[in-house]
Amino acid sequence: MRTYETFDHTADVGLVIRGRTLEELFANAADALVDLTIDPAGLEEKIHKTITVSAADLEALLVAWLNELLYVLDADGFLPRRVRIANLNDTALTAELTGDTVDPNRHTVRRLVKAATYHGLSLSRTNGLWEARMILDL
Amino acid sequence: MPQATFPLVQLDAYRWEIPVTAKPGMRVPGIIYADAGLVGQIQEDQAVEQLANTATLPGIVRRAIAMPDIHWGYGFPIGGVVAMRLDDGIVSPGGVGYDINCGVRLLSTGLADEEIRPHLGALADRLFRNVPSGVGARGRLRLNAAELPGVLQAGAGWAVRRGYGRAEDLRRIESAGAIPGARPEEVSRKALTRGLDQLGTLGSGNHFLEIQRVEEIYDPATAAAFGLRHPGQVTVLMHCGSRGLGHQVCDDYLEVAGRSLPRYGITLPDRQLACVPIASPEGRAYLGAMAAAANFAFANRQVITHWVRESFEDVLRRSAESIGLDLVYDVAHNMAKIEEHTVDGRSMQVCVHRKGATRGFPAGHPEVPEEYRDVGHPVLVPGDMGRYSYVLVGTAVALAETFGSTPHGAGRMRSRSEAKRLLRGVDVADALARRGILVRAVSRDLLAEEASEAYKDVADVVRASDGAGLTRSIARLQPLAVVKG
């Protein structure tokens, strides 16, 4: 199973994210976002953070989760190397993050994602595998 | 991807209608300004369906409009223009976009290209260093929380008062560099936090800072009024917006709008179109927060302008005043604005969403700055980094048909991954350097995503816009050095 891949969108980038559990899917979504932003191999596991996100429903929660990571990137310069979803229900999640402060002198930086959008958003389970599709604004 | 099968009705060589019957829920028809060649490209993705979706929104006036550079966005198509009645219409945070007041600013100089050629590498290096860009960049200007509301209220004027720029700059910015009615108190703490150290940063993606030369002048009298006098004259063009502060404002209000849809009885074909009535507490709060974010973007481009002037001074060892570096104009292309327009022979106030479209008011319009009142204000249409950009002027036709809206760029033609596949093994920076265009980029191996091959030829977009009578071409500018995030 590929945990995530991108699909073509003219202006922005589409993401397909998969997971055997919802927790795994949400963690894989974070990995995808980090991978678009920076070469994750350069990130050290030296800062710990716990974040909590809530939204109206599960699909919106996925959007809110990625946008919260973008907020933390802007506010603290932080990107996670390792993500553990500690708690998850349809409208809220708590995540344990371990990662690094982005430093263009140490890291191979890629691109800034502006936001995760609700356009064409889907999240469903087929044959025991969760899959989400979404468009990120670059 | 699945293709939209929308029957377009050709009205003339440059106008294509989406009939109001094309999709259930459409309240008005759609219209696309393009020629036959562009329409073929436009129909290859989901942009036409997205335009039809915007025609379902409550309060839409006359029709949903698309510029020749229309392409698939999220929610609204990029290149979409939608005007709403103030009493029963909506405002859509997604219809403005995450990068509120993303826009373009042009500076002119008294330099000729041969004068700066020997200094071009040093200038590009200096600009790259002085204007932070890309992932992990921190602004050189660190604001404290008490200063930020002043920026959000006064926009470019705040920057000029702090010594970033010249007083006369403000006369050559859309809305004089500050949208009235900004309400910093409606901007969340998270958005403010993101803005603290991002003033004076470029961002990444298609944002850029470019040293150029005038390639060709089509209308010498109007060009001279804009300060563009002869081929070879050096100009500077920048493209950037409101950074994380604006993205957060959009995200916050999409959430507000999403939650309030049932209360206002609004149903939508796409969640990203979430919207609120203009005449509601949420609508007023969004417009106040949006204006605040827009003013942050005006201040951002103003601070960058100051650093551009400093960079030229450092390298050329002359004062910025003696070099020129005068502001030609600064236009927004992601914005919702309350404007006065004539609809069915009657003057009315409407809220015009321009999502990847530029305001282009013609000669005589009261909102054109005084110094351009006789000719109309400049419309800045950047192309890709390997080709050229245009300076246009809006017309009475645009004012009558498109709420005074004009194109904003080339429009993407290929996705990022397609562009990378196509250019596998090509060093884009080297290829441009061989053609005399220097590039400084944070992520050099991602340059393929922004290469000419990824974009429509902006000349095609301009030809369609001029052909439809929305704009008149004034001058074309060619890149000499490009700074990318």
PDB file of N, CA and C in Angstrom, chain B residues 379-427:
ATOM      1  N   VAL B 379      -2.992  47.777 -15.878  1.00  0.00           N
ATOM      2  CA  VAL B 379      -3.353  46.401 -15.519  1.00  0.00           C
ATOM      3  C   VAL B 379      -2.089  45.574 -15.752  1.00  0.00           C
ATOM      4  N   LEU B 380      -1.639  44.863 -14.720  1.00  0.00           N
ATOM      5  CA  LEU B 380      -0.363  44.148 -14.808  1.00  0.00           C
ATOM      6  C   LEU B 380      -0.650  42.657 -14.958  1.00  0.00           C
ATOM      7  N   VAL B 381      -0.196  42.079 -16.050  1.00  0.00           N
ATOM      8  CA  VAL B 381      -0.495  40.673 -16.343  1.00  0.00           C
ATOM      9  C   VAL B 381       0.815  39.906 -16.529  1.00  0.00           C
ATOM     10  N   PRO B 382       1.307  39.294 -15.448  1.00  0.00           N
ATOM     11  CA  PRO B 382       2.566  38.563 -15.568  1.00  0.00           C
ATOM     12  C   PRO B 382       2.410  37.291 -16.393  1.00  0.00           C
ATOM     13  N   GLY B 383       3.429  36.988 -17.166  1.00  0.00           N
ATOM     14  CA  GLY B 383       3.504  35.697 -17.841  1.00  0.00           C
ATOM     15  C   GLY B 383       4.441  34.807 -17.053  1.00  0.00           C
ATOM     16  N   ASP B 384       4.932  33.763 -17.698  1.00  0.00           N
ATOM     17  CA  ASP B 384       5.847  32.876 -16.986  1.00  0.00           C
ATOM     18  C   ASP B 384       7.258  33.439 -17.031  1.00  0.00           C
ATOM     19  N   MET B 385       8.168  32.810 -16.245  1.00  0.00           N
ATOM     20  CA  MET B 385       9.491  33.405 -16.052  1.00  0.00           C
ATOM     21  C   MET B 385      10.390  33.311 -17.284  1.00  0.00           C
ATOM     22  N   GLY B 386      10.003  32.534 -18.271  1.00  0.00           N
ATOM     23  CA  GLY B 386      10.839  32.406 -19.465  1.00  0.00           C
ATOM     24  C   GLY B 386      10.385  33.276 -20.622  1.00  0.00           C
ATOM     25  N   ARG B 387       9.213  33.898 -20.513  1.00  0.00           N
ATOM     26  CA  ARG B 387       8.696  34.628 -21.661  1.00  0.00           C
ATOM     27  C   ARG B 387       8.563  36.123 -21.389  1.00  0.00           C
ATOM     28  N   TYR B 388       7.393  36.595 -21.065  1.00  0.00           N
ATOM     29  CA  TYR B 388       7.173  38.035 -20.957  1.00  0.00           C
ATOM     30  C   TYR B 388       5.925  38.314 -20.127  1.00  0.00           C
ATOM     31  N   SER B 389       5.778  39.569 -19.735  1.00  0.00           N
ATOM     32  CA  SER B 389       4.604  40.032 -19.012  1.00  0.00           C
ATOM     33  C   SER B 389       4.049  41.246 -19.736  1.00  0.00           C
ATOM     34  N   TYR B 390       2.775  41.542 -19.493  1.00  0.00           N
ATOM     35  CA  TYR B 390       2.129  42.645 -20.199  1.00  0.00           C
ATOM     36  C   TYR B 390       1.662  43.741 -19.253  1.00  0.00           C
ATOM     37  N   VAL B 391       1.706  44.960 -19.775  1.00  0.00           N
ATOM     38  CA  VAL B 391       1.012  46.078 -19.142  1.00  0.00           C
ATOM     39  C   VAL B 391      -0.143  46.432 -20.068  1.00  0.00           C
ATOM     40  N   LEU B 392      -1.348  46.408 -19.526  1.00  0.00           N
ATOM     41  CA  LEU B 392      -2.556  46.702 -20.305  1.00  0.00           C
ATOM     42  C   LEU B 392      -3.282  47.860 -19.638  1.00  0.00           C
ATOM     43  N   VAL B 393      -4.362  48.276 -20.276  1.00  0.00           N
ATOM     44  CA  VAL B 393      -5.252  49.209 -19.608  1.00  0.00           C
ATOM     45  C   VAL B 393      -6.684  48.722 -19.847  1.00  0.00           C
ATOM     46  N   GLY B 394      -7.532  48.914 -18.845  1.00  0.00           N
ATOM     47  CA  GLY B 394      -8.929  48.483 -18.945  1.00  0.00           C
ATOM     48  C   GLY B 394      -9.726  49.435 -19.831  1.00  0.00           C
ATOM     49  N   THR B 395     -10.924  48.973 -20.226  1.00  0.00           N
ATOM     50  CA  THR B 395     -11.728  49.741 -21.178  1.00  0.00           C
ATOM     51  C   THR B 395     -13.157  49.921 -20.664  1.00  0.00           C
ATOM     52  N   ALA B 396     -13.903  50.762 -21.392  1.00  0.00           N
ATOM     53  CA  ALA B 396     -15.323  50.949 -21.081  1.00  0.00           C
ATOM     54  C   ALA B 396     -16.095  49.642 -21.313  1.00  0.00           C
ATOM     55  N   VAL B 397     -15.638  48.827 -22.265  1.00  0.00           N
ATOM     56  CA  VAL B 397     -16.294  47.535 -22.516  1.00  0.00           C
ATOM     57  C   VAL B 397     -16.197  46.653 -21.267  1.00  0.00           C
ATOM     58  N   ALA B 398     -14.996  46.591 -20.669  1.00  0.00           N
ATOM     59  CA  ALA B 398     -14.824  45.793 -19.449  1.00  0.00           C
ATOM     60  C   ALA B 398     -15.728  46.336 -18.344  1.00  0.00           C
ATOM     61  N   LEU B 399     -15.768  47.649 -18.225  1.00  0.00           N
ATOM     62  CA  LEU B 399     -16.599  48.236 -17.167  1.00  0.00           C
ATOM     63  C   LEU B 399     -18.065  47.838 -17.367  1.00  0.00           C
ATOM     64  N   ALA B 400     -18.509  47.848 -18.612  1.00  0.00           N
ATOM     65  CA  ALA B 400     -19.909  47.534 -18.898  1.00  0.00           C
ATOM     66  C   ALA B 400     -20.204  46.032 -18.783  1.00  0.00           C
ATOM     67  N   GLU B 401     -19.232  45.188 -19.172  1.00  0.00           N
ATOM     68  CA  GLU B 401     -19.533  43.745 -19.274  1.00  0.00           C
ATOM     69  C   GLU B 401     -19.012  42.895 -18.124  1.00  0.00           C
ATOM     70  N   THR B 402     -17.853  43.255 -17.562  1.00  0.00           N
ATOM     71  CA  THR B 402     -17.190  42.354 -16.601  1.00  0.00           C
ATOM     72  C   THR B 402     -16.972  43.025 -15.241  1.00  0.00           C
ATOM     73  N   PHE B 403     -17.771  44.045 -14.950  1.00  0.00           N
ATOM     74  CA  PHE B 403     -17.592  44.802 -13.721  1.00  0.00           C
ATOM     75  C   PHE B 403     -16.163  45.352 -13.648  1.00  0.00           C
ATOM     76  N   GLY B 404     -15.665  45.766 -14.803  1.00  0.00           N
ATOM     77  CA  GLY B 404     -14.325  46.357 -14.854  1.00  0.00           C
ATOM     78  C   GLY B 404     -13.231  45.362 -14.516  1.00  0.00           C
ATOM     79  N   SER B 405     -13.389  44.103 -14.970  1.00  0.00           N
ATOM     80  CA  SER B 405     -12.388  43.078 -14.638  1.00  0.00           C
ATOM     81  C   SER B 405     -11.636  42.631 -15.881  1.00  0.00           C
ATOM     82  N   THR B 406     -10.396  42.270 -15.677  1.00  0.00           N
ATOM     83  CA  THR B 406      -9.474  41.924 -16.763  1.00  0.00           C
ATOM     84  C   THR B 406      -8.624  40.731 -16.324  1.00  0.00           C
ATOM     85  N   PRO B 407      -7.857  40.123 -17.230  1.00  0.00           N
ATOM     86  CA  PRO B 407      -7.082  38.928 -16.843  1.00  0.00           C
ATOM     87  C   PRO B 407      -5.997  39.230 -15.806  1.00  0.00           C
ATOM     88  N   HIS B 408      -5.449  38.173 -15.247  1.00  0.00           N
ATOM     89  CA  HIS B 408      -4.433  38.376 -14.203  1.00  0.00           C
ATOM     90  C   HIS B 408      -3.126  37.638 -14.482  1.00  0.00           C
ATOM     91  N   GLY B 409      -3.074  36.809 -15.523  1.00  0.00           N
ATOM     92  CA  GLY B 409      -1.820  36.088 -15.746  1.00  0.00           C
ATOM     93  C   GLY B 409      -1.949  35.135 -16.913  1.00  0.00           C
ATOM     94  N   ALA B 410      -0.968  34.249 -17.013  1.00  0.00           N
ATOM     95  CA  ALA B 410      -0.955  33.324 -18.136  1.00  0.00           C
ATOM     96  C   ALA B 410      -1.971  32.207 -17.927  1.00  0.00           C
ATOM     97  N   GLY B 411      -2.109  31.768 -16.700  1.00  0.00           N
ATOM     98  CA  GLY B 411      -2.949  30.607 -16.436  1.00  0.00           C
ATOM     99  C   GLY B 411      -2.151  29.350 -16.674  1.00  0.00           C
ATOM    100  N   ARG B 412      -2.236  28.423 -15.739  1.00  0.00           N
ATOM    101  CA  ARG B 412      -1.480  27.174 -15.910  1.00  0.00           C
ATOM    102  C   ARG B 412      -2.120  26.314 -16.982  1.00  0.00           C
ATOM    103  N   MET B 413      -1.296  25.566 -17.660  1.00  0.00           N
ATOM    104  CA  MET B 413      -1.759  24.667 -18.699  1.00  0.00           C
ATOM    105  C   MET B 413      -1.444  23.230 -18.299  1.00  0.00           C
ATOM    106  N   ARG B 414      -0.295  23.038 -17.629  1.00  0.00           N
ATOM    107  CA  ARG B 414       0.104  21.699 -17.188  1.00  0.00           C
ATOM    108  C   ARG B 414       0.232  21.693 -15.674  1.00  0.00           C
ATOM    109  N   SER B 415      -0.135  20.575 -15.082  1.00  0.00           N
ATOM    110  CA  SER B 415       0.032  20.421 -13.645  1.00  0.00           C
ATOM    111  C   SER B 415       1.527  20.388 -13.330  1.00  0.00           C
ATOM    112  N   ARG B 416       1.817  20.506 -12.053  1.00  0.00           N
ATOM    113  CA  ARG B 416       3.216  20.516 -11.634  1.00  0.00           C
ATOM    114  C   ARG B 416       3.922  19.208 -11.989  1.00  0.00           C
ATOM    115  N   SER B 417       3.234  18.089 -11.772  1.00  0.00           N
ATOM    116  CA  SER B 417       3.917  16.824 -12.045  1.00  0.00           C
ATOM    117  C   SER B 417       4.096  16.605 -13.554  1.00  0.00           C
ATOM    118  N   GLU B 418       3.106  17.044 -14.349  1.00  0.00           N
ATOM    119  CA  GLU B 418       3.269  16.946 -15.809  1.00  0.00           C
ATOM    120  C   GLU B 418       4.474  17.761 -16.266  1.00  0.00           C
ATOM    121  N   ALA B 419       4.595  18.983 -15.725  1.00  0.00           N
ATOM    122  CA  ALA B 419       5.714  19.849 -16.109  1.00  0.00           C
ATOM    123  C   ALA B 419       7.034  19.189 -15.740  1.00  0.00           C
ATOM    124  N   LYS B 420       7.053  18.555 -14.557  1.00  0.00           N
ATOM    125  CA  LYS B 420       8.299  17.903 -14.128  1.00  0.00           C
ATOM    126  C   LYS B 420       8.631  16.706 -15.011  1.00  0.00           C
ATOM    127  N   ARG B 421       7.592  15.939 -15.375  1.00  0.00           N
ATOM    128  CA  ARG B 421       7.825  14.791 -16.268  1.00  0.00           C
ATOM    129  C   ARG B 421       8.390  15.260 -17.596  1.00  0.00           C
ATOM    130  N   LEU B 422       7.771  16.325 -18.115  1.00  0.00           N
ATOM    131  CA  LEU B 422       8.166  16.846 -19.421  1.00  0.00           C
ATOM    132  C   LEU B 422       9.618  17.346 -19.396  1.00  0.00           C
ATOM    133  N   LEU B 423      10.030  17.900 -18.282  1.00  0.00           N
ATOM    134  CA  LEU B 423      11.347  18.544 -18.203  1.00  0.00           C
ATOM    135  C   LEU B 423      12.351  17.699 -17.428  1.00  0.00           C
ATOM    136  N   ARG B 424      12.059  16.397 -17.317  1.00  0.00           N
ATOM    137  CA  ARG B 424      12.981  15.507 -16.610  1.00  0.00           C
ATOM    138  C   ARG B 424      14.370  15.599 -17.245  1.00  0.00           C
ATOM    139  N   GLY B 425      15.377  15.820 -16.394  1.00  0.00           N
ATOM    140  CA  GLY B 425      16.741  15.886 -16.909  1.00  0.00           C
ATOM    141  C   GLY B 425      17.137  17.266 -17.418  1.00  0.00           C
ATOM    142  N   VAL B 426      16.186  18.201 -17.456  1.00  0.00           N
ATOM    143  CA  VAL B 426      16.515  19.556 -17.917  1.00  0.00           C
ATOM    144  C   VAL B 426      16.796  20.424 -16.695  1.00  0.00           C
ATOM    145  N   ASP B 427      17.929  21.111 -16.683  1.00  0.00           N
ATOM    146  CA  ASP B 427      18.194  22.081 -15.629  1.00  0.00           C
ATOM    147  C   ASP B 427      17.585  23.409 -16.083  1.00  0.00           C
TER     148      ASP B 427
END
